[in-house]
Amino acid sequence: MVDRIERNGILYAFIVRNSFKGQGVHFFTPDDSAQQLALITHEKGSLIVPHVHNPVNRNLMQTQEVLIIKSGRLRVDFYTRDAVYIESRIIEPWDVLFLAEGGHGFEVLESIEMIEVKQGPYAGTRDKTVFSGVSPQDIVLR
């Protein structure tokens, strides 16, 4: 199961639920995405040929993140790039969250352990703009 968070034709994020099952190589992201995410399954005895990734010059203008929740529960609030609230979702253990566009905020509902993957190098204070989030009474869970 994959939940997509979209507004006005823009994909802000998607959640690959722990329950998602696929066969072979299943890319969730389009080829032009700055970050690529796939589920890959192979049967015992399959071979993946040895390879190296060639140096390719890429020009990235935004940071995309992938969060893998190992344990606990997390509420994610999604926003447009202009800080307009869209909706919220709950992330459970072994769900994978791909943050593609816009803003986001979190509330830890149960103590969490998570893995974060994003582009680098980290740009310090230039890397993000902080804004006021949604009021608790205005949260819309989907």
PDB file of C-alpha atoms in Angstrom:
ATOM      1  CA  MET A   1       0.000   0.000   0.000  1.00  0.00           C
ATOM      2  CA  VAL A   2       1.323   3.455  -0.948  1.00  0.00           C
ATOM      3  CA  ASP A   3      -0.305   6.663   0.343  1.00  0.00           C
ATOM      4  CA  ARG A   4       0.278   9.737  -1.821  1.00  0.00           C
ATOM      5  CA  ILE A   5      -0.005  13.280  -0.447  1.00  0.00           C
ATOM      6  CA  GLU A   6      -0.864  15.536  -3.400  1.00  0.00           C
ATOM      7  CA  ARG A   7      -2.414  18.925  -3.983  1.00  0.00           C
ATOM      8  CA  ASN A   8      -3.055  20.718  -7.276  1.00  0.00           C
ATOM      9  CA  GLY A   9      -1.116  18.094  -9.223  1.00  0.00           C
ATOM     10  CA  ILE A  10       1.993  18.376  -7.019  1.00  0.00           C
ATOM     11  CA  LEU A  11       3.293  15.306  -5.185  1.00  0.00           C
ATOM     12  CA  TYR A  12       4.431  16.456  -1.738  1.00  0.00           C
ATOM     13  CA  ALA A  13       5.173  13.063  -0.226  1.00  0.00           C
ATOM     14  CA  PHE A  14       4.326   9.419  -0.275  1.00  0.00           C
ATOM     15  CA  ILE A  15       4.322   6.727   2.363  1.00  0.00           C
ATOM     16  CA  VAL A  16       5.277   3.164   1.535  1.00  0.00           C
ATOM     17  CA  ARG A  17       3.446   1.211   4.214  1.00  0.00           C
ATOM     18  CA  ASN A  18       5.101  -1.773   5.822  1.00  0.00           C
ATOM     19  CA  SER A  19       2.296  -3.895   4.316  1.00  0.00           C
ATOM     20  CA  PHE A  20       3.328  -3.055   0.710  1.00  0.00           C
ATOM     21  CA  LYS A  21       4.396  -6.114  -1.283  1.00  0.00           C
ATOM     22  CA  GLY A  22       6.019  -6.056  -4.690  1.00  0.00           C
ATOM     23  CA  GLN A  23       7.899  -8.304  -7.068  1.00  0.00           C
ATOM     24  CA  GLY A  24      11.209  -7.598  -8.790  1.00  0.00           C
ATOM     25  CA  VAL A  25      12.235  -3.955  -8.958  1.00  0.00           C
ATOM     26  CA  HIS A  26       9.497  -1.426  -8.153  1.00  0.00           C
ATOM     27  CA  PHE A  27      10.506   2.267  -8.282  1.00  0.00           C
ATOM     28  CA  PHE A  28       8.134   4.609  -6.467  1.00  0.00           C
ATOM     29  CA  THR A  29       9.832   7.730  -7.846  1.00  0.00           C
ATOM     30  CA  PRO A  30       9.963   8.938 -11.452  1.00  0.00           C
ATOM     31  CA  ASP A  31      13.300   8.887 -13.298  1.00  0.00           C
ATOM     32  CA  ASP A  32      13.658  12.681 -12.966  1.00  0.00           C
ATOM     33  CA  SER A  33      13.309  12.712  -9.157  1.00  0.00           C
ATOM     34  CA  ALA A  34      16.346  14.104  -7.305  1.00  0.00           C
ATOM     35  CA  GLN A  35      16.161  11.127  -4.951  1.00  0.00           C
ATOM     36  CA  GLN A  36      15.255   7.619  -6.088  1.00  0.00           C
ATOM     37  CA  LEU A  37      13.326   5.103  -3.962  1.00  0.00           C
ATOM     38  CA  ALA A  38      12.557   1.508  -4.895  1.00  0.00           C
ATOM     39  CA  LEU A  39      11.525  -1.783  -3.353  1.00  0.00           C
ATOM     40  CA  ILE A  40      13.636  -4.599  -4.746  1.00  0.00           C
ATOM     41  CA  THR A  41      12.904  -8.283  -4.247  1.00  0.00           C
ATOM     42  CA  HIS A  42      14.914 -11.211  -5.580  1.00  0.00           C
ATOM     43  CA  GLU A  43      14.609 -14.933  -5.026  1.00  0.00           C
ATOM     44  CA  LYS A  44      17.371 -16.896  -3.327  1.00  0.00           C
ATOM     45  CA  GLY A  45      20.188 -17.570  -5.779  1.00  0.00           C
ATOM     46  CA  SER A  46      19.520 -14.490  -7.905  1.00  0.00           C
ATOM     47  CA  LEU A  47      22.603 -12.564  -8.951  1.00  0.00           C
ATOM     48  CA  ILE A  48      23.020  -8.807  -9.173  1.00  0.00           C
ATOM     49  CA  VAL A  49      26.002  -8.151 -11.387  1.00  0.00           C
ATOM     50  CA  PRO A  50      28.898  -6.276  -9.773  1.00  0.00           C
ATOM     51  CA  HIS A  51      28.912  -2.608 -10.746  1.00  0.00           C
ATOM     52  CA  VAL A  52      30.082   0.886  -9.832  1.00  0.00           C
ATOM     53  CA  HIS A  53      28.118   4.096 -10.199  1.00  0.00           C
ATOM     54  CA  ASN A  54      29.723   6.533 -12.608  1.00  0.00           C
ATOM     55  CA  PRO A  55      30.382  10.134 -11.589  1.00  0.00           C
ATOM     56  CA  VAL A  56      27.506  12.185 -12.986  1.00  0.00           C
ATOM     57  CA  ASN A  57      27.228  15.926 -12.456  1.00  0.00           C
ATOM     58  CA  ARG A  58      23.778  16.742 -11.028  1.00  0.00           C
ATOM     59  CA  ASN A  59      22.285  20.122 -10.233  1.00  0.00           C
ATOM     60  CA  LEU A  60      19.896  19.800  -7.260  1.00  0.00           C
ATOM     61  CA  MET A  61      17.864  22.790  -6.089  1.00  0.00           C
ATOM     62  CA  GLN A  62      15.946  21.208  -3.210  1.00  0.00           C
ATOM     63  CA  THR A  63      16.443  18.629  -0.518  1.00  0.00           C
ATOM     64  CA  GLN A  64      14.341  15.494  -0.522  1.00  0.00           C
ATOM     65  CA  GLU A  65      14.274  13.193   2.508  1.00  0.00           C
ATOM     66  CA  VAL A  66      13.482   9.579   3.205  1.00  0.00           C
ATOM     67  CA  LEU A  67      12.521   8.531   6.743  1.00  0.00           C
ATOM     68  CA  ILE A  68      12.354   4.887   7.778  1.00  0.00           C
ATOM     69  CA  ILE A  69      10.548   4.396  11.079  1.00  0.00           C
ATOM     70  CA  LYS A  70      12.167   1.522  12.986  1.00  0.00           C
ATOM     71  CA  SER A  71       9.932   1.815  16.064  1.00  0.00           C
ATOM     72  CA  GLY A  72       7.275   4.089  17.556  1.00  0.00           C
ATOM     73  CA  ARG A  73       4.649   6.299  15.946  1.00  0.00           C
ATOM     74  CA  LEU A  74       4.991   9.695  14.303  1.00  0.00           C
ATOM     75  CA  ARG A  75       2.414  12.204  13.040  1.00  0.00           C
ATOM     76  CA  VAL A  76       3.580  14.051   9.945  1.00  0.00           C
ATOM     77  CA  ASP A  77       2.025  17.395   8.997  1.00  0.00           C
ATOM     78  CA  PHE A  78       2.407  18.293   5.318  1.00  0.00           C
ATOM     79  CA  TYR A  79       2.609  21.866   3.975  1.00  0.00           C
ATOM     80  CA  THR A  80       3.015  23.557   0.606  1.00  0.00           C
ATOM     81  CA  ARG A  81       6.226  25.451  -0.135  1.00  0.00           C
ATOM     82  CA  ASP A  82       4.319  28.598   1.012  1.00  0.00           C
ATOM     83  CA  ALA A  83       3.633  27.010   4.453  1.00  0.00           C
ATOM     84  CA  VAL A  84      -0.046  26.297   3.743  1.00  0.00           C
ATOM     85  CA  TYR A  85      -1.194  23.229   5.701  1.00  0.00           C
ATOM     86  CA  ILE A  86      -2.381  20.283   3.569  1.00  0.00           C
ATOM     87  CA  GLU A  87      -3.069  17.320   5.890  1.00  0.00           C
ATOM     88  CA  SER A  88      -1.490  14.921   8.385  1.00  0.00           C
ATOM     89  CA  ARG A  89      -0.721  11.196   8.426  1.00  0.00           C
ATOM     90  CA  ILE A  90       0.416   8.703  11.056  1.00  0.00           C
ATOM     91  CA  ILE A  91       3.607   6.758  10.332  1.00  0.00           C
ATOM     92  CA  GLU A  92       4.051   3.326  11.926  1.00  0.00           C
ATOM     93  CA  PRO A  93       7.054   0.998  12.375  1.00  0.00           C
ATOM     94  CA  TRP A  94       8.777   0.063   9.102  1.00  0.00           C
ATOM     95  CA  ASP A  95       6.750   2.547   7.072  1.00  0.00           C
ATOM     96  CA  VAL A  96       8.942   4.561   4.690  1.00  0.00           C
ATOM     97  CA  LEU A  97       8.194   8.261   4.202  1.00  0.00           C
ATOM     98  CA  PHE A  98       9.464  10.034   1.073  1.00  0.00           C
ATOM     99  CA  LEU A  99       9.338  13.843   1.414  1.00  0.00           C
ATOM    100  CA  ALA A 100       9.472  15.189  -2.141  1.00  0.00           C
ATOM    101  CA  GLU A 101       8.235  18.795  -2.016  1.00  0.00           C
ATOM    102  CA  GLY A 102       6.941  21.513   0.296  1.00  0.00           C
ATOM    103  CA  GLY A 103       7.266  21.606   4.075  1.00  0.00           C
ATOM    104  CA  HIS A 104       6.678  19.207   6.903  1.00  0.00           C
ATOM    105  CA  GLY A 105       6.505  19.035  10.681  1.00  0.00           C
ATOM    106  CA  PHE A 106       6.294  16.158  13.125  1.00  0.00           C
ATOM    107  CA  GLU A 107       4.800  15.192  16.452  1.00  0.00           C
ATOM    108  CA  VAL A 108       6.214  12.091  18.132  1.00  0.00           C
ATOM    109  CA  LEU A 109       3.214  10.073  19.342  1.00  0.00           C
ATOM    110  CA  GLU A 110       5.267   7.163  20.728  1.00  0.00           C
ATOM    111  CA  SER A 111       9.032   7.331  21.254  1.00  0.00           C
ATOM    112  CA  ILE A 112      10.615   6.680  17.875  1.00  0.00           C
ATOM    113  CA  GLU A 113      13.775   5.404  16.333  1.00  0.00           C
ATOM    114  CA  MET A 114      14.112   6.352  12.676  1.00  0.00           C
ATOM    115  CA  ILE A 115      16.639   6.463   9.883  1.00  0.00           C
ATOM    116  CA  GLU A 116      16.901   9.608   7.737  1.00  0.00           C
ATOM    117  CA  VAL A 117      18.430   9.740   4.265  1.00  0.00           C
ATOM    118  CA  LYS A 118      18.780  13.002   2.312  1.00  0.00           C
ATOM    119  CA  GLN A 119      21.086  14.779  -0.095  1.00  0.00           C
ATOM    120  CA  GLY A 120      24.175  16.483   1.186  1.00  0.00           C
ATOM    121  CA  PRO A 121      26.279  18.239   1.970  1.00  0.00           C
ATOM    122  CA  TYR A 122      24.331  19.900   4.781  1.00  0.00           C
ATOM    123  CA  ALA A 123      24.090  23.684   4.211  1.00  0.00           C
ATOM    124  CA  GLY A 124      23.575  24.723   7.865  1.00  0.00           C
ATOM    125  CA  THR A 125      21.177  27.641   8.424  1.00  0.00           C
ATOM    126  CA  ARG A 126      20.707  28.003   4.641  1.00  0.00           C
ATOM    127  CA  ASP A 127      19.242  24.500   4.484  1.00  0.00           C
ATOM    128  CA  LYS A 128      15.757  25.259   5.879  1.00  0.00           C
ATOM    129  CA  THR A 129      13.248  27.952   6.768  1.00  0.00           C
ATOM    130  CA  VAL A 130      11.260  27.450   9.983  1.00  0.00           C
ATOM    131  CA  PHE A 131       7.589  28.569  10.196  1.00  0.00           C
ATOM    132  CA  SER A 132       4.614  28.221  12.549  1.00  0.00           C
ATOM    133  CA  GLY A 133       2.731  24.978  12.125  1.00  0.00           C
ATOM    134  CA  VAL A 134      -0.899  23.964  12.154  1.00  0.00           C
ATOM    135  CA  SER A 135      -2.932  24.468  15.338  1.00  0.00           C
ATOM    136  CA  PRO A 136      -3.877  21.192  17.083  1.00  0.00           C
ATOM    137  CA  GLN A 137      -7.601  21.830  16.532  1.00  0.00           C
ATOM    138  CA  ASP A 138      -7.028  22.218  12.771  1.00  0.00           C
ATOM    139  CA  ILE A 139      -5.200  18.910  12.217  1.00  0.00           C
ATOM    140  CA  VAL A 140      -6.804  16.750   9.530  1.00  0.00           C
ATOM    141  CA  LEU A 141      -5.738  13.097   9.732  1.00  0.00           C
ATOM    142  CA  ARG A 142      -6.174  10.973   6.618  1.00  0.00           C
TER     143      ARG A 142
END
